[in-house]
mmCIF file of C-alpha atoms in Angstrom:
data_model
loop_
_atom_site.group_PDB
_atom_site.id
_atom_site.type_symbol
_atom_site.label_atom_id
_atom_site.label_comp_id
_atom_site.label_asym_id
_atom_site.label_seq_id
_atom_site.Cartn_x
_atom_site.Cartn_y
_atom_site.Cartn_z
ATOM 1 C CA UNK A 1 -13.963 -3.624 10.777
ATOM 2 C CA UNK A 2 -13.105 -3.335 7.111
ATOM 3 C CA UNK A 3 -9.850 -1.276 5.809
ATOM 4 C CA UNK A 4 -9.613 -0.251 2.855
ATOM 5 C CA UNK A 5 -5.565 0.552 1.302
ATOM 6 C CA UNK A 6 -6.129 2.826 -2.456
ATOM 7 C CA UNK A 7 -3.544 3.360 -4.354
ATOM 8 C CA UNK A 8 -3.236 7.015 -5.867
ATOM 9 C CA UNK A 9 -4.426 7.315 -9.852
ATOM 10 C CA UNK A 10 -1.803 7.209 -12.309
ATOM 11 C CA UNK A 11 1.195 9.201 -11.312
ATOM 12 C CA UNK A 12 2.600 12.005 -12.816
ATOM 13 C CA UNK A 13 5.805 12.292 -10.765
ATOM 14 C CA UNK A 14 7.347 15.153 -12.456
ATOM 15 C CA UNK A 15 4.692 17.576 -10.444
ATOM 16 C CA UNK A 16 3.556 15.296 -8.033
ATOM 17 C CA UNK A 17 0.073 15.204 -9.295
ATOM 18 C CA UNK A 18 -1.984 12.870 -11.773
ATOM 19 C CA UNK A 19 -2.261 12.455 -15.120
ATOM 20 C CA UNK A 20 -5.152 13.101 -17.283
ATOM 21 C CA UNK A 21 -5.396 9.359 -17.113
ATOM 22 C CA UNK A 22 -5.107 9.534 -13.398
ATOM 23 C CA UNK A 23 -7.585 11.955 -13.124
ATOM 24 C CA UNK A 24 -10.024 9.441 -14.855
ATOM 25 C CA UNK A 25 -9.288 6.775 -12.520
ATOM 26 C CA UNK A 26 -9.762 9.022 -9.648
ATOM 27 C CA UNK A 27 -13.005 9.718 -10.979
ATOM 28 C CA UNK A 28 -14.393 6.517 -11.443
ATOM 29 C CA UNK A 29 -12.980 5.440 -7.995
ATOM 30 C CA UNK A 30 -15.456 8.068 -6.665
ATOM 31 C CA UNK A 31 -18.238 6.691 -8.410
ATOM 32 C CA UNK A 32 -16.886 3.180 -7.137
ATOM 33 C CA UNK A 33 -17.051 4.725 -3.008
ATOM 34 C CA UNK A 34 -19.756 7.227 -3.220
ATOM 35 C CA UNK A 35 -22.257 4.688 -2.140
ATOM 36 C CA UNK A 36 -19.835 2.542 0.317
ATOM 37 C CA UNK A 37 -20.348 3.497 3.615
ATOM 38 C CA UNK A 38 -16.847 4.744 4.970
ATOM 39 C CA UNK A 39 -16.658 6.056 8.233
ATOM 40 C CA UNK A 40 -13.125 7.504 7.912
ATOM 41 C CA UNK A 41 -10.545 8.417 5.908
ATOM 42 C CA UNK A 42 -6.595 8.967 5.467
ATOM 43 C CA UNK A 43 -4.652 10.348 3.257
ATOM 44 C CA UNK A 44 -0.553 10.747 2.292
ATOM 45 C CA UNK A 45 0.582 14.322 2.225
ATOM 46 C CA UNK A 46 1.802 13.831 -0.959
ATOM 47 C CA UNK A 47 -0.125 15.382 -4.309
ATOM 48 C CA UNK A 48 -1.005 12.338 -6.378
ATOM 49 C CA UNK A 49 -2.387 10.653 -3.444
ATOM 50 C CA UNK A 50 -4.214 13.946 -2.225
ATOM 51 C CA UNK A 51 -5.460 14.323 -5.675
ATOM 52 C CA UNK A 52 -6.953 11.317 -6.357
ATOM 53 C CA UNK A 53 -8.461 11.068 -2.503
ATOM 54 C CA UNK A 54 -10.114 14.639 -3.607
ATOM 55 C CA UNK A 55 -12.651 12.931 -6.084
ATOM 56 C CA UNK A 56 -14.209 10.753 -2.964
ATOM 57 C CA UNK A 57 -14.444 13.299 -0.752
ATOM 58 C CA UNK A 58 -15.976 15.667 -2.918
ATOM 59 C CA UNK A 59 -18.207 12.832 -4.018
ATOM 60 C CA UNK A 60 -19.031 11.877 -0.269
ATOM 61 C CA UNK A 61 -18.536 15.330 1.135
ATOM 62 C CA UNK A 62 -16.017 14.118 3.784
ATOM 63 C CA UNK A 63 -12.382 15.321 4.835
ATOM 64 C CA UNK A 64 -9.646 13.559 5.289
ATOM 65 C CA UNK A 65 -6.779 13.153 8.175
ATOM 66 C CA UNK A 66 -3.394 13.636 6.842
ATOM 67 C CA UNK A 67 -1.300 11.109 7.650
ATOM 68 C CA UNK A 68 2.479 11.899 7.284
ATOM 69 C CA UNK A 69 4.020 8.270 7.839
ATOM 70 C CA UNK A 70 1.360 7.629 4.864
ATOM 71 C CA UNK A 71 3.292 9.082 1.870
ATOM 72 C CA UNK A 72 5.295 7.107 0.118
ATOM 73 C CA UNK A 73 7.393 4.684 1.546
ATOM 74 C CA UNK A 74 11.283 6.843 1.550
ATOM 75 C CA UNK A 75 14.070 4.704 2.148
ATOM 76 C CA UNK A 76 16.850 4.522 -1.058
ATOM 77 C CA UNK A 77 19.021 1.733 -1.011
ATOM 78 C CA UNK A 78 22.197 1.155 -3.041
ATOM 79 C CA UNK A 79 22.046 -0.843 -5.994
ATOM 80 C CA UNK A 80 24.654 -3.708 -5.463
ATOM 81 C CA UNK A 81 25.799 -3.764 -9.188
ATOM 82 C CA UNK A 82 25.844 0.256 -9.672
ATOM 83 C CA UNK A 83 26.190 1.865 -6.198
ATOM 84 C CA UNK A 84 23.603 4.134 -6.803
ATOM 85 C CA UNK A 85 20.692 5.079 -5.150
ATOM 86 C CA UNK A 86 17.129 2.851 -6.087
ATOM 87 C CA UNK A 87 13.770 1.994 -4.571
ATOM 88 C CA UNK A 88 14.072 -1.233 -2.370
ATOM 89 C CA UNK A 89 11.025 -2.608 -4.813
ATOM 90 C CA UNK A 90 12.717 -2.478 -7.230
ATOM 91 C CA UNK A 91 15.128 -5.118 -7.263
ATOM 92 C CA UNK A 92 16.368 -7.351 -9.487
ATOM 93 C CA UNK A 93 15.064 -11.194 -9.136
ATOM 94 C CA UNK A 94 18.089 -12.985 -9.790
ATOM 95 C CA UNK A 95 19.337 -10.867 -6.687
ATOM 96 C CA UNK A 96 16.640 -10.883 -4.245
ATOM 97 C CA UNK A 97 15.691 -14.549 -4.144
ATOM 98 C CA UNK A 98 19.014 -15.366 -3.740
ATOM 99 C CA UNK A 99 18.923 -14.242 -0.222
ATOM 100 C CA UNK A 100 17.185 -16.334 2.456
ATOM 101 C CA UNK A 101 17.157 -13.757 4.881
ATOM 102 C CA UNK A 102 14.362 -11.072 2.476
ATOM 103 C CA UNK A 103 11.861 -14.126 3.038
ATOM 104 C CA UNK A 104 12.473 -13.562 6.597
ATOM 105 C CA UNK A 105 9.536 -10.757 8.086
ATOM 106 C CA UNK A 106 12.499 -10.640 10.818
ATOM 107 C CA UNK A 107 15.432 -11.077 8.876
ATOM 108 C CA UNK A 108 14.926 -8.814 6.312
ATOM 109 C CA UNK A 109 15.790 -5.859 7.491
ATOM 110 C CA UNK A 110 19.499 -7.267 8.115
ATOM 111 C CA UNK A 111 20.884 -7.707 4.881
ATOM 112 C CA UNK A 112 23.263 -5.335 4.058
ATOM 113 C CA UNK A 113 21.558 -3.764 1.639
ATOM 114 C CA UNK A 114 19.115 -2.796 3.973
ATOM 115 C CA UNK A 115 20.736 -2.526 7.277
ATOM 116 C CA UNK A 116 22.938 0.157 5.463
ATOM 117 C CA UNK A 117 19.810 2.600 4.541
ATOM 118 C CA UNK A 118 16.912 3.722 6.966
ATOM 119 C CA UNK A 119 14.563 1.086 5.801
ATOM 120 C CA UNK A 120 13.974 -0.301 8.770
ATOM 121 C CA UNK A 121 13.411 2.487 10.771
ATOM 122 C CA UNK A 122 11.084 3.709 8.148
ATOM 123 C CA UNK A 123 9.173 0.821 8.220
ATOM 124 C CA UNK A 124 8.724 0.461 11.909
ATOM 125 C CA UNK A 125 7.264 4.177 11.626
ATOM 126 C CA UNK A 126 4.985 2.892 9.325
ATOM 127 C CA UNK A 127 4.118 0.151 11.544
ATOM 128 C CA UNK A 128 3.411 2.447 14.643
ATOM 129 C CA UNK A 129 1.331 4.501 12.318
ATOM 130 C CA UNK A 130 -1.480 1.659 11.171
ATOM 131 C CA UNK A 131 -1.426 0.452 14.681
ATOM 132 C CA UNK A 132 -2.279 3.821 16.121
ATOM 133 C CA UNK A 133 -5.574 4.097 13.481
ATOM 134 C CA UNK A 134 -6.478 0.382 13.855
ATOM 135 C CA UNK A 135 -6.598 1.546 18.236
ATOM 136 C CA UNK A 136 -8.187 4.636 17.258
ATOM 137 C CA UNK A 137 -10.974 2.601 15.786
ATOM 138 C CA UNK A 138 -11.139 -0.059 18.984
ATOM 139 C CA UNK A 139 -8.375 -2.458 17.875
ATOM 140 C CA UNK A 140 -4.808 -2.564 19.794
ATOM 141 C CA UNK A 141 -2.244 -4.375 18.741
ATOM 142 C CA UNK A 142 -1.349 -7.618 20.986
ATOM 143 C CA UNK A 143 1.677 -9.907 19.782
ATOM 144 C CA UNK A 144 1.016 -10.595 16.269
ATOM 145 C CA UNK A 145 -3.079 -10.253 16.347
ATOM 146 C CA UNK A 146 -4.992 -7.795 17.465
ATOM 147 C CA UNK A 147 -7.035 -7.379 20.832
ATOM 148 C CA UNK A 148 -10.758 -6.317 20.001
ATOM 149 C CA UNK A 149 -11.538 -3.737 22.784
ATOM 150 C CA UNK A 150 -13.951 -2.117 21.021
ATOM 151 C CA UNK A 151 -15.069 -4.889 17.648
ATOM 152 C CA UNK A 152 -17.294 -3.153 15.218
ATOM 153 C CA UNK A 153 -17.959 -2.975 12.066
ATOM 154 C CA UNK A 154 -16.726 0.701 10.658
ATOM 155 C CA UNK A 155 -14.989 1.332 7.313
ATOM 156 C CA UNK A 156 -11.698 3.108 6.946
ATOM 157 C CA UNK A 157 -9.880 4.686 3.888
ATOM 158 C CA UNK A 158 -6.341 5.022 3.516
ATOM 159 C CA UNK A 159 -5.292 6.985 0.062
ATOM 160 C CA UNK A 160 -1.532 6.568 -0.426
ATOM 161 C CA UNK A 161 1.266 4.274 -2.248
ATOM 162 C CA UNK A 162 2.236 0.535 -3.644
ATOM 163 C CA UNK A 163 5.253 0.856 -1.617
ATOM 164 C CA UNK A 164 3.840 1.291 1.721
ATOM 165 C CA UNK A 165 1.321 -0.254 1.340
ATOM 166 C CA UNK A 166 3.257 -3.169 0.951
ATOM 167 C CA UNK A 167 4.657 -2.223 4.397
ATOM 168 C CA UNK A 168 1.689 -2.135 6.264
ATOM 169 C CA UNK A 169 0.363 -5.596 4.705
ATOM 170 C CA UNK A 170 3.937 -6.769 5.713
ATOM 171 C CA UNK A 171 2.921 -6.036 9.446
ATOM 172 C CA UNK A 172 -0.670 -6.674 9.206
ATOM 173 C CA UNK A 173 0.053 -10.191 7.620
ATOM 174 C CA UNK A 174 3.249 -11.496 9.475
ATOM 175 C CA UNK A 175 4.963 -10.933 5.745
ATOM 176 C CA UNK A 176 8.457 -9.830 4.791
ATOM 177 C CA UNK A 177 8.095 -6.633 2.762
ATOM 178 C CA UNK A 178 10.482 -7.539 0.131
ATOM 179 C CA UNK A 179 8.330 -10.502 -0.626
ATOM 180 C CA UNK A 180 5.457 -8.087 -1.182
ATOM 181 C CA UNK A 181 7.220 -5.582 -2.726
ATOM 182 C CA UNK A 182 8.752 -7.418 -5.706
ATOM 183 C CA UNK A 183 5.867 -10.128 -5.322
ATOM 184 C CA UNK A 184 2.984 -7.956 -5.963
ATOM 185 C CA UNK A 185 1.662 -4.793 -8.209
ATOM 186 C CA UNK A 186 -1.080 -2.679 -7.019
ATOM 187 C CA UNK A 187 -2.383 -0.847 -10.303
ATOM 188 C CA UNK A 188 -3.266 2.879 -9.824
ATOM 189 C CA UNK A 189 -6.392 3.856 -8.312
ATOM 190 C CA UNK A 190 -6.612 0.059 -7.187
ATOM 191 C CA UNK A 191 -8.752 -1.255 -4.128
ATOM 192 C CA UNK A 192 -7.125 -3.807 -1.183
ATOM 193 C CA UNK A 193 -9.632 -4.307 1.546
ATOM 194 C CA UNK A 194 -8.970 -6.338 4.836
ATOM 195 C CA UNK A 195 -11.777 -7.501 7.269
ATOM 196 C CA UNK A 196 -11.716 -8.208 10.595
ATOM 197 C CA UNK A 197 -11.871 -11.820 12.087
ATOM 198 C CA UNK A 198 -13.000 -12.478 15.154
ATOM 199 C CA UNK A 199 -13.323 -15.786 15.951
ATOM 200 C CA UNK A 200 -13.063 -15.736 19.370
ATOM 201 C CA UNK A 201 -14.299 -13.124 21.535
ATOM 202 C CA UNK A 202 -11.795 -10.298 21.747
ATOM 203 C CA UNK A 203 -9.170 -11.793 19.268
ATOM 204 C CA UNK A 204 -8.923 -10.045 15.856
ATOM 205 C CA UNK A 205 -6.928 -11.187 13.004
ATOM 206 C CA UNK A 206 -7.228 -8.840 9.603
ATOM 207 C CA UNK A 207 -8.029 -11.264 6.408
ATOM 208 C CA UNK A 208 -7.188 -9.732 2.880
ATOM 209 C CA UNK A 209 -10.068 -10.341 0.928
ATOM 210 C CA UNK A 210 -9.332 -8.714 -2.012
ATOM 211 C CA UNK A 211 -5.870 -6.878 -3.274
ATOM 212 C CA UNK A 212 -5.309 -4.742 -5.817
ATOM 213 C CA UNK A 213 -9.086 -4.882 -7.469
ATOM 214 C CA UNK A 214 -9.331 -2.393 -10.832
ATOM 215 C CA UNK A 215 -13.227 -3.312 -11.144
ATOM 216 C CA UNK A 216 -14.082 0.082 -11.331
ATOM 217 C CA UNK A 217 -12.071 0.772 -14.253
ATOM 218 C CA UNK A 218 -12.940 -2.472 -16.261
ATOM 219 C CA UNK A 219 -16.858 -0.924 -15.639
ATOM 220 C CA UNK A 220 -16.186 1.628 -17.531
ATOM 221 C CA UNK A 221 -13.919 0.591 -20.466
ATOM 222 C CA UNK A 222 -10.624 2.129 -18.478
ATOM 223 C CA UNK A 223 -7.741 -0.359 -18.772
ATOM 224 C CA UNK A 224 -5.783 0.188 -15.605
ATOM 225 C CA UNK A 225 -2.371 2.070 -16.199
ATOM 226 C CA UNK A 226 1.274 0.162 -16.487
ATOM 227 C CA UNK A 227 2.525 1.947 -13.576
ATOM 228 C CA UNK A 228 3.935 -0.606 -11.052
ATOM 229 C CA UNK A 229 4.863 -3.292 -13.434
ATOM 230 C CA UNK A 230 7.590 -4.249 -15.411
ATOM 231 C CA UNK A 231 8.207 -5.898 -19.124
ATOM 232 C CA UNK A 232 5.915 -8.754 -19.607
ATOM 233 C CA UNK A 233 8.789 -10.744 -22.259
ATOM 234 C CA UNK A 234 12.665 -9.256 -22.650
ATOM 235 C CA UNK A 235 12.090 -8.352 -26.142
ATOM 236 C CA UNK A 236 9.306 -5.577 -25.988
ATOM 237 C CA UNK A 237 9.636 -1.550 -25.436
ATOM 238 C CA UNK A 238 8.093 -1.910 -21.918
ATOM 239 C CA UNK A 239 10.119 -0.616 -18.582
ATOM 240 C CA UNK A 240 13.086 -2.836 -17.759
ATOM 241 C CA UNK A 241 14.665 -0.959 -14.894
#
């Protein structure tokens, strides 16, 4: 089985929607799936990730099942130098790595930070949310692989959001979260695919075999958008915080 994670087009958060640069993306995403074979899709409740999901459907003239633990990951944490309210990807390095426990994918969670906020709670309702699409689709969770009770080789689609997605590649993978989250960027409109292993009969593991791929874009002469990432150097005009 082959999943597919897509990151909504380029956001424009203001009315939940894309840009006209989103709407591009979206666009040549479609022209990217119309000819994949996909046997299913998902989708976050939320607008930019509805939006962009629109263009493949339309394109493949499919529907999608909305998926409420799908929308973007929602659990604020406290900034330790401010005391206000930020996203728990968006940390700052010299503060993260500093603490043993975020490298942890059962540790994490603890830090005060954390443990103060919902994020765990969130993320284990994110967690019971893949596993109930991977059983839908023949695979059940067993320990930390999965038991093949029905192994095939159907494609799903899941249209949402860098930060869960970094969630559910935290529990797919055996990850900490915080290691993805401030470890990776997932571009808008960008492609992570996992495949199935089964190696030995009735054992699946999920490989990533690609994350984060903008080919569709590059086709076309699209350079992906800046959403997701931070300055490059200090000195430049790029996002900081």
């Amino acid at each position: 089985m082959k999943l597919m994670i897509i990151r909504h087009g380029d956001p424009d958060y203001s009315i939940d929607s894309l840009t006209e640069k989103g709407r591009r993306e979206a666009e040549l995403l479609a022209r990217r799936l119309k000819e994949v074979k996909i046997d299913a899709f998902y989708v976050s409740p939320l607008g930019r990730a509805r939006d962009t999901a629109e263009y493949t459907l339309k394109a493949k003239n499919a529907e999608a099942t909305v998926c409420p633990w799908l929308r973007e990951f929602h659990a604020p944490v406290l900034d330790m130098h401010t005391g206000e309210e930020r996203l728990p990807w968006d940390l700052l390095p010299q503060d993260w790595t500093a603490v043993e426990e975020y490298y942890s994918k059962d540790l994490w969670h603890t830090v005060p930070m954390m443990s103060q906020g919902r994020v765990n709670d969130e993320a284990l309702r994110v967690f019971a949310g893949i596993d109930e699409i991977l059983k839908d689709h023949g695979y059940e969770r067993e320990g930390n692989y999965y038991r093949a009770v029905r192994p095939n080789r159907e494609t799903i689609a899941l249209f949402c959001h860098f930060g869960v997605e970094c969630v559910m590649l935290s529990h797919l993978l055996g990850i900490s979260p915080v290691v993805l989250w401030q470890g990776l960027c997932a571009a808008p409109s960008s492609v992570t695919s996992l495949i199935t292993e089964e190696r030995r009969k009735g054992i699946a593991y999920l490989r990533m075999n690609t994350f984060g791929d903008t080919g569709h874009l590059y086709k076309y002469g699209e350079e992906p958008a800046f959403a997701a990432r931070f300055c490059e150097i200090y000195d430049c005009d790029e996002r900081h915080d």
